[in-house]
mmCIF file of C-alpha atoms in Angstrom:
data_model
loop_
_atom_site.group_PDB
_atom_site.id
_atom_site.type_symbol
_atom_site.label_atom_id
_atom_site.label_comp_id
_atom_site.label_asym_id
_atom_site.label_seq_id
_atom_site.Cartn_x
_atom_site.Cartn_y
_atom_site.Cartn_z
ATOM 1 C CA UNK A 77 34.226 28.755 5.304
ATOM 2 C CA UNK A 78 33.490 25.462 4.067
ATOM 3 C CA UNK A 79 29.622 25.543 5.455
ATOM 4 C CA UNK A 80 29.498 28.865 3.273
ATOM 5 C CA UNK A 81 30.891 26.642 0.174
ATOM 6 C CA UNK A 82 28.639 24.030 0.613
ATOM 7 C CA UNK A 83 26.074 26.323 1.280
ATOM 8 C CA UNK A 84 26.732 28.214 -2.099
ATOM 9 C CA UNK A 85 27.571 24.607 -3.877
ATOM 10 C CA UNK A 86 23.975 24.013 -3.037
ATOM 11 C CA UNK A 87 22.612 27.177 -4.147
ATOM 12 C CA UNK A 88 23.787 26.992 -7.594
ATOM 13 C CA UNK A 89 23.124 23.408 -7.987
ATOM 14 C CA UNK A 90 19.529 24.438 -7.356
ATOM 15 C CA UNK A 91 19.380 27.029 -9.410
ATOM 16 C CA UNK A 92 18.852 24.892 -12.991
ATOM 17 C CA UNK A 93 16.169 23.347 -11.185
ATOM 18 C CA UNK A 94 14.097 26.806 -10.243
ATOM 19 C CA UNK A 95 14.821 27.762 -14.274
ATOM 20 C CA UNK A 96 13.206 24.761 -15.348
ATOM 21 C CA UNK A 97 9.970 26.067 -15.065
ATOM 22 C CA UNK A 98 7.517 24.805 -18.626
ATOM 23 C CA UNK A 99 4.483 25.988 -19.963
ATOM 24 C CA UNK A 100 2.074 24.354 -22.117
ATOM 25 C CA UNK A 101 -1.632 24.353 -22.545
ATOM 26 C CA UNK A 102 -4.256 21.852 -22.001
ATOM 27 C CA UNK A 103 -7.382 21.624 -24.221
ATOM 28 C CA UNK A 104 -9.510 18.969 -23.534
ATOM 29 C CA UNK A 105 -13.450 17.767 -23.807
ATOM 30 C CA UNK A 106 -15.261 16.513 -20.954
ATOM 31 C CA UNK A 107 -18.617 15.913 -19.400
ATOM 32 C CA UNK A 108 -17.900 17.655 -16.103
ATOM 33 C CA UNK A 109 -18.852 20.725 -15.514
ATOM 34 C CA UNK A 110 -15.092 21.396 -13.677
ATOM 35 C CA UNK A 111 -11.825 20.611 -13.926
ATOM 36 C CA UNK A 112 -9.033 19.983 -11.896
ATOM 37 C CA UNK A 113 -5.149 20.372 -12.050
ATOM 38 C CA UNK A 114 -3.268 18.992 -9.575
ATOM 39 C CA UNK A 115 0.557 17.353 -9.563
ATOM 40 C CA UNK A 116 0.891 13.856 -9.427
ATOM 41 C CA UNK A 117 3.267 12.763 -6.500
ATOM 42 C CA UNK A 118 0.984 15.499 -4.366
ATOM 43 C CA UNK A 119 -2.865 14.580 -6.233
ATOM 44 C CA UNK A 120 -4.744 16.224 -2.936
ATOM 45 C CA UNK A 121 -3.995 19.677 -4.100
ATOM 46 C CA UNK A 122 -5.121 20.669 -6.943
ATOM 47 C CA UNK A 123 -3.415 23.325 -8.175
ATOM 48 C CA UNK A 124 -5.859 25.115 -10.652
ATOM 49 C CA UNK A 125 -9.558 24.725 -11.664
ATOM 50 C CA UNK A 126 -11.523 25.327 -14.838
ATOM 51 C CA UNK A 127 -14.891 25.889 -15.885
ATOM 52 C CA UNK A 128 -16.416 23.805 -18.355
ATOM 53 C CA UNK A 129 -17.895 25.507 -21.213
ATOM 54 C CA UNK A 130 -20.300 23.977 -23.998
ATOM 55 C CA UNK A 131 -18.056 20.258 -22.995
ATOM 56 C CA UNK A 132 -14.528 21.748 -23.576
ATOM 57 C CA UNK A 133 -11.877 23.160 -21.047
ATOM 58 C CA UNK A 134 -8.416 24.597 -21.155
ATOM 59 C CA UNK A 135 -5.792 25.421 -18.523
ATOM 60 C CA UNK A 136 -2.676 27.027 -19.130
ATOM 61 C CA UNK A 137 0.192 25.254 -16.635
ATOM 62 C CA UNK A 138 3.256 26.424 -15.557
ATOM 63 C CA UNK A 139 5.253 23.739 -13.898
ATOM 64 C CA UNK A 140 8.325 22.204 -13.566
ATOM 65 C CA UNK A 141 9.943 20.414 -16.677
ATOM 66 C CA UNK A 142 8.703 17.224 -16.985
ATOM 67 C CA UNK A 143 6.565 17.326 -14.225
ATOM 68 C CA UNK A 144 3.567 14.895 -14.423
ATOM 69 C CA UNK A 145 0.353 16.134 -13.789
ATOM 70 C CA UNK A 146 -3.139 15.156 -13.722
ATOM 71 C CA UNK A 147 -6.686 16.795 -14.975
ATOM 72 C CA UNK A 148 -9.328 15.562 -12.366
ATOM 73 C CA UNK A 149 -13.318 16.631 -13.304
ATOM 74 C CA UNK A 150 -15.993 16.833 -10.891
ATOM 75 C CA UNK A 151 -17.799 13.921 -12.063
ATOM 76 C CA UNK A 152 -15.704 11.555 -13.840
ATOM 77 C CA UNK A 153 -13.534 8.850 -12.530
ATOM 78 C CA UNK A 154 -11.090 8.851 -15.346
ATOM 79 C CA UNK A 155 -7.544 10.868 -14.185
ATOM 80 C CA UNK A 156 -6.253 12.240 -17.187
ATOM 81 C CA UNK A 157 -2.277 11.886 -16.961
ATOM 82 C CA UNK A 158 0.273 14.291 -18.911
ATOM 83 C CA UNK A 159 3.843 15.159 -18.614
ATOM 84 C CA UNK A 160 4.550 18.778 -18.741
ATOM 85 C CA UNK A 161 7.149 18.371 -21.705
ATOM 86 C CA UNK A 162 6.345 21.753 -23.055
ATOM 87 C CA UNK A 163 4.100 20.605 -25.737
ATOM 88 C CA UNK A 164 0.242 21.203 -26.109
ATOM 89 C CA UNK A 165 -1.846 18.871 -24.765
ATOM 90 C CA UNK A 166 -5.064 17.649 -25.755
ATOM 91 C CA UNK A 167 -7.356 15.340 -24.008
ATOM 92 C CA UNK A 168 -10.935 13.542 -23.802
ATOM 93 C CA UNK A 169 -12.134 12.573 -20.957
ATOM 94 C CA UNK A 170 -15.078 10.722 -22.429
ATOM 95 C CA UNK A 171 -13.110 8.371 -24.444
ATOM 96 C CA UNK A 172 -9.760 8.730 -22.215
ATOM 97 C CA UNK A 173 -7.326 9.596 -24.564
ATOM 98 C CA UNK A 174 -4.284 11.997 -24.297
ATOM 99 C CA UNK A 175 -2.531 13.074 -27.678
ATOM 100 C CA UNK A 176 -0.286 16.068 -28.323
ATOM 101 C CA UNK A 177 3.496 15.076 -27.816
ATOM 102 C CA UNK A 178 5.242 11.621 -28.910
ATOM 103 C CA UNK A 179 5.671 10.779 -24.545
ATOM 104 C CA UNK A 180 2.089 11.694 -23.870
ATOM 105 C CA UNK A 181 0.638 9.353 -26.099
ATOM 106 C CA UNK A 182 2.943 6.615 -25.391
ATOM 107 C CA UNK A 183 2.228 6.968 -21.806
ATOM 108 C CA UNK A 184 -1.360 7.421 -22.249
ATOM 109 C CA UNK A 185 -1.746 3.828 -24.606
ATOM 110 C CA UNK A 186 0.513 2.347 -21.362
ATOM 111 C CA UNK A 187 -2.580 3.977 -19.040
ATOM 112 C CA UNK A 188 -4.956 2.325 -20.924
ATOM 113 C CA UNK A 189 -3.805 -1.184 -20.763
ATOM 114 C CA UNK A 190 -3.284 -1.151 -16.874
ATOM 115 C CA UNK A 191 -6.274 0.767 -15.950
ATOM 116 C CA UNK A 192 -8.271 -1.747 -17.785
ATOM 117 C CA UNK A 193 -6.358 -4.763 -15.543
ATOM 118 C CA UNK A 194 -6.420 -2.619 -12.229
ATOM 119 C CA UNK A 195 -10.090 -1.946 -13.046
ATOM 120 C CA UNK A 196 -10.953 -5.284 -13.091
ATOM 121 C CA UNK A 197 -9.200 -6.362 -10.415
ATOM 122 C CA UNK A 198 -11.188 -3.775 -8.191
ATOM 123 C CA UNK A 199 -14.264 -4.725 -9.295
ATOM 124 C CA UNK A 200 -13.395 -8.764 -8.342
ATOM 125 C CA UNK A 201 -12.146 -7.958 -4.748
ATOM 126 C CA UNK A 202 -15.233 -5.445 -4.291
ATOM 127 C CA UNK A 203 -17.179 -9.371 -5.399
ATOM 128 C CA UNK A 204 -14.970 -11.016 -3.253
ATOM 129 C CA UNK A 205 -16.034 -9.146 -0.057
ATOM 130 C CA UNK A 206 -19.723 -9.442 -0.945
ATOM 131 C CA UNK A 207 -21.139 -11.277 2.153
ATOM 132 C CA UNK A 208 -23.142 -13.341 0.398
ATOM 133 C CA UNK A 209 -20.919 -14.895 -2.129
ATOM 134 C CA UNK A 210 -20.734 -18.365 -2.166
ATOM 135 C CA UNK A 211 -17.790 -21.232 -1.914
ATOM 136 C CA UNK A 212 -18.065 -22.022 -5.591
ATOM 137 C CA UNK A 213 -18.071 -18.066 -6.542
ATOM 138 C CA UNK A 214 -15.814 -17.736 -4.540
ATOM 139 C CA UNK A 215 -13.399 -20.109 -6.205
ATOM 140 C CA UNK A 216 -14.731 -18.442 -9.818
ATOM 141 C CA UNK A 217 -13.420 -14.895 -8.542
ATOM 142 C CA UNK A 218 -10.318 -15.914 -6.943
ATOM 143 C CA UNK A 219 -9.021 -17.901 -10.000
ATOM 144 C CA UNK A 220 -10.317 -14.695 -12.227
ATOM 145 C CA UNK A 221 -8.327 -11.983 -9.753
ATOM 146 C CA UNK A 222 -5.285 -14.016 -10.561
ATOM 147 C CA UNK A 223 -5.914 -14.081 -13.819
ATOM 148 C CA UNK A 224 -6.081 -10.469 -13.945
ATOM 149 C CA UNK A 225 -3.092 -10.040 -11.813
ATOM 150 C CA UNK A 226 -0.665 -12.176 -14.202
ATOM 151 C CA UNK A 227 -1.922 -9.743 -16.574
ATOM 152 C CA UNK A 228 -0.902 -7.044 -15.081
ATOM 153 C CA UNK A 229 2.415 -8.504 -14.677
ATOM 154 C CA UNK A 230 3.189 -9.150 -18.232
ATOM 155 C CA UNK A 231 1.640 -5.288 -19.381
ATOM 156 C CA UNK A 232 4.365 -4.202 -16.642
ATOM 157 C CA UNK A 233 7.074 -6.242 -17.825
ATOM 158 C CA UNK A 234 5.812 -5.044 -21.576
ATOM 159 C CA UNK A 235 6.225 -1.600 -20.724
ATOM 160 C CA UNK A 236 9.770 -2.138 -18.986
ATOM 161 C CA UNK A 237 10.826 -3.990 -22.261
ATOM 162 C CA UNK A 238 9.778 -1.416 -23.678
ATOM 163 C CA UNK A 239 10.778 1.900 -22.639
ATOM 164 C CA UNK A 240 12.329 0.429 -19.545
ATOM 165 C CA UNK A 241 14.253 3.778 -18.517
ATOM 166 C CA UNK A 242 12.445 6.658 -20.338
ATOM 167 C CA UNK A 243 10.016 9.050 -18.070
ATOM 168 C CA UNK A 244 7.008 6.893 -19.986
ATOM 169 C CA UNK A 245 6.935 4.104 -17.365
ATOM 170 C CA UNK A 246 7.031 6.691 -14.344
ATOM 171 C CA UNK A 247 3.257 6.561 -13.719
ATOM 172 C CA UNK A 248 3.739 2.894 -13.272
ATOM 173 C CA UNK A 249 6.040 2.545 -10.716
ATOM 174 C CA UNK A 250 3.734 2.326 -7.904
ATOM 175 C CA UNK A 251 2.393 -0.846 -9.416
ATOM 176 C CA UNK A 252 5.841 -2.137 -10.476
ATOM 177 C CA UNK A 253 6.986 -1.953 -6.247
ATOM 178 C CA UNK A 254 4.392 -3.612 -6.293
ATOM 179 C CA UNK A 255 4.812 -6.403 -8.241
ATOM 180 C CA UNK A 256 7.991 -6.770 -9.675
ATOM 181 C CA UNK A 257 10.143 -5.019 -6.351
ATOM 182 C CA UNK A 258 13.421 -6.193 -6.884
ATOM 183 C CA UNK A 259 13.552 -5.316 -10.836
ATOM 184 C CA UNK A 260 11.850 -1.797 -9.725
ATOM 185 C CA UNK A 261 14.806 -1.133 -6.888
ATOM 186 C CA UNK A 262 17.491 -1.881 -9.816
ATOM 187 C CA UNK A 263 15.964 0.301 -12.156
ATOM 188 C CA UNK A 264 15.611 3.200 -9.467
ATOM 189 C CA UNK A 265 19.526 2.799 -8.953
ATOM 190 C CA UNK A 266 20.400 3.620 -12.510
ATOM 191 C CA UNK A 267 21.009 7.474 -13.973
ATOM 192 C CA UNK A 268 18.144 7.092 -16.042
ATOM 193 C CA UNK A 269 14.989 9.630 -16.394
ATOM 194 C CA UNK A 270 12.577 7.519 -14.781
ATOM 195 C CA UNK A 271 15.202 7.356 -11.581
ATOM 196 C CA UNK A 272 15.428 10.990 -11.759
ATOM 197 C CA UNK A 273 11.734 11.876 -11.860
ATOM 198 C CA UNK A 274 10.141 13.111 -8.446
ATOM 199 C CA UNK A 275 7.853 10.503 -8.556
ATOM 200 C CA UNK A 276 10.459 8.097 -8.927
ATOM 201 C CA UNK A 277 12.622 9.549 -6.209
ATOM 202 C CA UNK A 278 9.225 9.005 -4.289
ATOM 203 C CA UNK A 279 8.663 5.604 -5.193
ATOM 204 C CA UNK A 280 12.647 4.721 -4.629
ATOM 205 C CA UNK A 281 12.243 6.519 -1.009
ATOM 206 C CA UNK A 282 9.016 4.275 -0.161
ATOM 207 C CA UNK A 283 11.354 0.768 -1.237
ATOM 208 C CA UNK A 284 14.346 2.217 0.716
ATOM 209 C CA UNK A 285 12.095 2.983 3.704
ATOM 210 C CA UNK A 286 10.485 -0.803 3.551
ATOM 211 C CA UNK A 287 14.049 -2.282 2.923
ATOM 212 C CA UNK A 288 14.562 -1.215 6.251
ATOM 213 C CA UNK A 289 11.640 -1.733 8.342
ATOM 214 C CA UNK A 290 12.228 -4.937 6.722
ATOM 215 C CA UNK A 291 15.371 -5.694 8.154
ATOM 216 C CA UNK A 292 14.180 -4.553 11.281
ATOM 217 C CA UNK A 293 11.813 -6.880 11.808
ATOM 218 C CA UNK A 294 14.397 -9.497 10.655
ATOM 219 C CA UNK A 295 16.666 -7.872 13.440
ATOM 220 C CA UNK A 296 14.296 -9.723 16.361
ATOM 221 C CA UNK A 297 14.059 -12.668 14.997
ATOM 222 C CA UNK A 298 15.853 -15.415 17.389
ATOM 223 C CA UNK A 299 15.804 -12.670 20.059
ATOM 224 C CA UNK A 300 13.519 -12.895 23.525
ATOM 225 C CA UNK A 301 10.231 -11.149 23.316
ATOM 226 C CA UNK A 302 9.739 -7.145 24.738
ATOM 227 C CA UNK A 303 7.317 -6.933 27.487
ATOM 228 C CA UNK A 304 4.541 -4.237 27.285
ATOM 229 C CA UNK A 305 1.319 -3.681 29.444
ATOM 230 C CA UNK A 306 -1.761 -3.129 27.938
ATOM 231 C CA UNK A 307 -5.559 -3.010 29.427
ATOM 232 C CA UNK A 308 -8.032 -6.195 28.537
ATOM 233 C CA UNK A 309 -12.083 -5.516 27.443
ATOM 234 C CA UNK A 310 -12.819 -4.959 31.093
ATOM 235 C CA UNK A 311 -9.966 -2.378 31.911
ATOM 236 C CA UNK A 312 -7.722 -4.475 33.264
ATOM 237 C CA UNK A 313 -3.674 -4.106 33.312
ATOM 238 C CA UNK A 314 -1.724 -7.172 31.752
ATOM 239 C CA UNK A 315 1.679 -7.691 30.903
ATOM 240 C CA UNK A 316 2.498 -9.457 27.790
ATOM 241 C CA UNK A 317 4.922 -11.353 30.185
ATOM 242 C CA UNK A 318 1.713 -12.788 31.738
ATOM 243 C CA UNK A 319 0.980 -15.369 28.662
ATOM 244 C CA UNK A 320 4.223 -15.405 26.819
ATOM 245 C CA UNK A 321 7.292 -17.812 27.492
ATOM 246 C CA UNK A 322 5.283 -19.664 30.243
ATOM 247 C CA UNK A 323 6.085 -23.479 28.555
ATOM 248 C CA UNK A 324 3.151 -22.553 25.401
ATOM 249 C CA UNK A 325 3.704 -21.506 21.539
ATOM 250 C CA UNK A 326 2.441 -17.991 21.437
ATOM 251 C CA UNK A 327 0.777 -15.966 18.118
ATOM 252 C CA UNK A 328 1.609 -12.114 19.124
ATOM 253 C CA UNK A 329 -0.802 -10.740 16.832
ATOM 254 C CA UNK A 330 -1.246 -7.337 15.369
ATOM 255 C CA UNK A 331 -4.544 -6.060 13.921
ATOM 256 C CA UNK A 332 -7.779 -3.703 14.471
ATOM 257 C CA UNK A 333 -11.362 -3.922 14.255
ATOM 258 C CA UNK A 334 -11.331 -1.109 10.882
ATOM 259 C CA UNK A 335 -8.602 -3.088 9.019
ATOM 260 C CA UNK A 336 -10.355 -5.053 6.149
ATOM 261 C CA UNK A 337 -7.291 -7.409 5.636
ATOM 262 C CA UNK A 338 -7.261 -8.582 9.170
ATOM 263 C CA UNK A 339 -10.686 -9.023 9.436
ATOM 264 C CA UNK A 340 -10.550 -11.458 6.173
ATOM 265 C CA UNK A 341 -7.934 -13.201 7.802
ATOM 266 C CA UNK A 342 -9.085 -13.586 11.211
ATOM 267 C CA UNK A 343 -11.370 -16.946 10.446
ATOM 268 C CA UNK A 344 -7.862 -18.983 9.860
ATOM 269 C CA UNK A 345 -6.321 -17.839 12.501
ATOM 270 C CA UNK A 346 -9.332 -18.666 14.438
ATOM 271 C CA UNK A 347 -9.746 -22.278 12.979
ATOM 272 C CA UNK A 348 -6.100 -22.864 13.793
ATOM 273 C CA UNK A 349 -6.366 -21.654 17.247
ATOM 274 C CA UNK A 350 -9.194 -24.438 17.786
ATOM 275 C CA UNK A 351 -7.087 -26.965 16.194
ATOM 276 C CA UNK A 352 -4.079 -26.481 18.382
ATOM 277 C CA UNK A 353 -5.025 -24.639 21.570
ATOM 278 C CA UNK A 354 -5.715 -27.895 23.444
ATOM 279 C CA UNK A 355 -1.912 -29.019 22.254
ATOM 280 C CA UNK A 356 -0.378 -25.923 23.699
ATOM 281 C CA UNK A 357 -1.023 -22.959 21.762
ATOM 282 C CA UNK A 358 -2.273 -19.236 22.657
ATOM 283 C CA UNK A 359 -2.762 -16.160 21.156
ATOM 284 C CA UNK A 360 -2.691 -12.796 22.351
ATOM 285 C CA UNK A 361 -4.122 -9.972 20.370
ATOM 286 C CA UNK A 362 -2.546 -6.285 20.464
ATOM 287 C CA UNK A 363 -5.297 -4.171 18.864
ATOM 288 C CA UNK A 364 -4.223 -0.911 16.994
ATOM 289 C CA UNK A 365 -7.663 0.476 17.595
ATOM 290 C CA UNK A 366 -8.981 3.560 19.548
ATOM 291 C CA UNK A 367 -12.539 3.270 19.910
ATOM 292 C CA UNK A 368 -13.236 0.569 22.761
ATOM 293 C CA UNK A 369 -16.983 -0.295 21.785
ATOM 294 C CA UNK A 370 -15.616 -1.202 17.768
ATOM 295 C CA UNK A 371 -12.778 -3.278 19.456
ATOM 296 C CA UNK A 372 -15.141 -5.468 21.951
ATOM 297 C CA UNK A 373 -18.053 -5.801 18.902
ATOM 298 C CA UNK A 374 -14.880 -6.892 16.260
ATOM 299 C CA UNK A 375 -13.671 -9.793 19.154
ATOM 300 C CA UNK A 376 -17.219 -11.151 19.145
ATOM 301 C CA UNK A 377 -18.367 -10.713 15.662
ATOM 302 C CA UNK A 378 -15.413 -12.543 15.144
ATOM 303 C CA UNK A 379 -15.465 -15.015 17.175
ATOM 304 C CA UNK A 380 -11.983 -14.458 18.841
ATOM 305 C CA UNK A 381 -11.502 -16.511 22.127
ATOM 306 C CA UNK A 382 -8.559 -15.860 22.978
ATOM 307 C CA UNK A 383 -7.048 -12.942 25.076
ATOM 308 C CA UNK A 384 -7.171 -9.677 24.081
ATOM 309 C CA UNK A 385 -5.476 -6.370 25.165
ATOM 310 C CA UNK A 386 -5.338 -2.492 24.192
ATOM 311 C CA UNK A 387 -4.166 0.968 25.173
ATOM 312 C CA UNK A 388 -6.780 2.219 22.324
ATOM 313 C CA UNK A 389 -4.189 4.987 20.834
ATOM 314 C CA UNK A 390 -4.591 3.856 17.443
ATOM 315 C CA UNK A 391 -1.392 3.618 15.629
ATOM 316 C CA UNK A 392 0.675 5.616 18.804
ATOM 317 C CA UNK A 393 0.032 1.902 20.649
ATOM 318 C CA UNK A 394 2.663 0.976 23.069
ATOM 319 C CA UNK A 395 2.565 -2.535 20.103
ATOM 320 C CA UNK A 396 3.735 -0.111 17.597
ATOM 321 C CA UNK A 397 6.581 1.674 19.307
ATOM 322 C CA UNK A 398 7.904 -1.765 20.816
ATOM 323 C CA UNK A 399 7.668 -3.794 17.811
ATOM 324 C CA UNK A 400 7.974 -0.831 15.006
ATOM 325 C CA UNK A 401 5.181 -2.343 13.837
ATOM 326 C CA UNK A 402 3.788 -0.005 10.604
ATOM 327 C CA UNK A 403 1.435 -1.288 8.474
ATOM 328 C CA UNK A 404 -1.469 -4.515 10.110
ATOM 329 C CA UNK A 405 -2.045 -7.283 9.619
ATOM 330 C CA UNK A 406 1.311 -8.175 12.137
ATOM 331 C CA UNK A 407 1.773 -11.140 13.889
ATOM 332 C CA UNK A 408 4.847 -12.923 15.846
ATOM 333 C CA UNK A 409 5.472 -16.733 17.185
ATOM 334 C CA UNK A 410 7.099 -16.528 20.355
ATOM 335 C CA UNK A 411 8.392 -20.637 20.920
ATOM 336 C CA UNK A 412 7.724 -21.867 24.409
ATOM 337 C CA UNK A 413 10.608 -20.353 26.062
ATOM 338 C CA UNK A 414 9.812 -16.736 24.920
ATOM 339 C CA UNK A 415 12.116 -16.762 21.594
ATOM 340 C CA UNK A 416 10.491 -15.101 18.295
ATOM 341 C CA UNK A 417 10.905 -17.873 15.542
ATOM 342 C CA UNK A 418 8.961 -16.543 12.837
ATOM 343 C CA UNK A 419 6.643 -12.886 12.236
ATOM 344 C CA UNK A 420 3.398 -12.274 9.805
ATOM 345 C CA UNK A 421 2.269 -15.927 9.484
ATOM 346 C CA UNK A 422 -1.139 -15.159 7.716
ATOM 347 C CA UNK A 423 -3.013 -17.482 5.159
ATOM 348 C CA UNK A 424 -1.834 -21.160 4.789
ATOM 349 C CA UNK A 425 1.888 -20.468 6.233
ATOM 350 C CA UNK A 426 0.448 -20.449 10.043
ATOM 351 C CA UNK A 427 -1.060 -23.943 9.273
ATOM 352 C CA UNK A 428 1.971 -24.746 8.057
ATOM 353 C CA UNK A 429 4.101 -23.914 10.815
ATOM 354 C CA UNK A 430 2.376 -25.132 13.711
ATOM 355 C CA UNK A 431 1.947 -28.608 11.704
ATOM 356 C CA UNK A 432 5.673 -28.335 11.812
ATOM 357 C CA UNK A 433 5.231 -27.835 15.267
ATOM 358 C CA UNK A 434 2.602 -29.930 16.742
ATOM 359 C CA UNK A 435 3.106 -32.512 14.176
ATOM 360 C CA UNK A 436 -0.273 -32.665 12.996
#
């Protein structure tokens, strides 16, 4: 009896939401030739299409309250962003403006000011991975990217300030986890509109979900290392065991030959592997990838010296289940004795440590 009252508890608590279906109509001018509608927290479906006639489109939507959706065309790169309040919308694509209901247009001057931020900062880190760029550009972009990216702080914290609560800041969320996490997780835990949202939800689920992979990897910190055996470049079978707690510091570290971030960071690690291999430290690679021939060319493009091992499964690696390893670059220092002391040393923090270390 009390399954059948849940069971009918649930039923009628849905049933507001199924009503809440919303109608409007979208008129908008474009250069495309079609359109796309799709819903924002699922943007690979699009959920109608229009022709473009003579520059102009329109597309009637029926969704659910509130629901914020996107037009996509065919040849522009501009996503034009509405909420489904019930209200007619009007957009152009060409100049990227959204006008129609008191939200949309608040949301859409928001849109403008970070698009123009997140644009830039695209367009530096494309510069950035140029080949060719030199030391001094190099330094030029850098200190420009973080120009950009205090910018985009203070627009977020703007907008927050702002209309902190209201469903206005929900296409912003993903930036704000970004950025500003913690003030992002309180703001998710309030009974406020943004909270409420489905994107929202989606965003909250995504900090909840790193929270505790988080404190996962916390969990094996202090604890002995998990052996694992993995094949070398020549086919080999090794066990971890093999090179860790043998009397040497050992990196443990995560990565793949596809994954741009480990890539850009593999000439520290290799610079601090010369520096202190001679005083007692190794590393051992786990690779996440699954084409052999991409792995070997990536360990000598690279310039990687040290030892190297694989199953080639991709993300299903032995590494991954073991160490609930999720997202690369991943790395671990296992002390002498086969203790983990400290995980994801990237950048100037593994200098750092094994200076603390090595004293030196």
């Amino acid at each position: 009896m009390k399954k059948m009252t849940t069971l009918a508890a649930l039923m009628m608590a849905a049933m507001p939401l199924m009503a809440q279906q919303t109608k409007c109509d979208v008129f908008g001018k474009t250069t495309d030739t079609k359109v796309y509608l799709m819903d924002y927290t699922n943007p690979q479906t699009p959920l109608d299409s229009a022709a473009v006639v003579k520059n102009e489109f329109h597309i009637a939507v029926s969704a659910d309250k509130n629901a914020l959706m996107v037009v996509r065309g065919d040849k522009t790169e501009w996503l034009g962003l509405f909420f489904n309040d019930g209200q007619e919308v009007k957009m152009d694509m060409n100049t990227r403006k959204v006008w129609g209901s008191p939200l949309n247009e608040k949301m859409n001057g928001y849109d403008a000011e970070v698009s123009e931020t997140v644009a830039t900062l695209n367009d530096v880190a494309g510069k950035l991975r140029r080949p060719t760029v030199t030391e001094a550009e190099k330094n030029a972009l850098q200190a420009e990217f973080e120009k950009a990216y205090e910018k985009l702080g203070k627009t977020l914290e703007t907008i927050i300030r702002e209309d902190g609560t209201s469903l206005a800041v929900v296409p912003f969320l993903g930036y704000m986890a970004t950025l500003m996490t913690e003030q992002t997780v309180k703001l998710l835990a309030q009974d406020v509109p943004a909270a409420k949202h489905p994107f929202g939800q989606k965003i909250k689920q995504m900090l909840d979900r790193e929270t505790r992979e988080e404190a996962m990897k916390n969990e094996i910190l202090g604890k002995p290392f998990t052996d694992l055996e993995e094949a070398d470049v020549d086919g080999k079978m090794h066990k971890l065991s093999e090179y860790v707690g043998k009397g040497r510091w050992v990196l443990v570290d995560f990565w793949a030959s596809w994954c741009g971030p480990c890539r850009a960071e593999m000439p520290n690690v290799v610079e601090n592997y010369k520096k202190y291999h001679d005083k007692g430290f190794d590393i051992v690679g786990l690779s996440f990838d699954n084409k052999k021939e991409a792995w070997v060319k990536a360990i000598s493009d690279l310039q990687m010296p040290w030892t190297h091992l694989s199953d080639l499964k991709g993300w299903q690696t032995k590494a991954s289940e073991v160490y609930g390893i999720r997202s690369i670059p991943a790395s671990l220092l296992i002390n002498p004795e086969g203790i983990i002391v400290a995980r994801d040393l990237r950048g100037p923090a593994l200098g750092a440590k094994l200076k603390e270390i090595f004293g030196f």
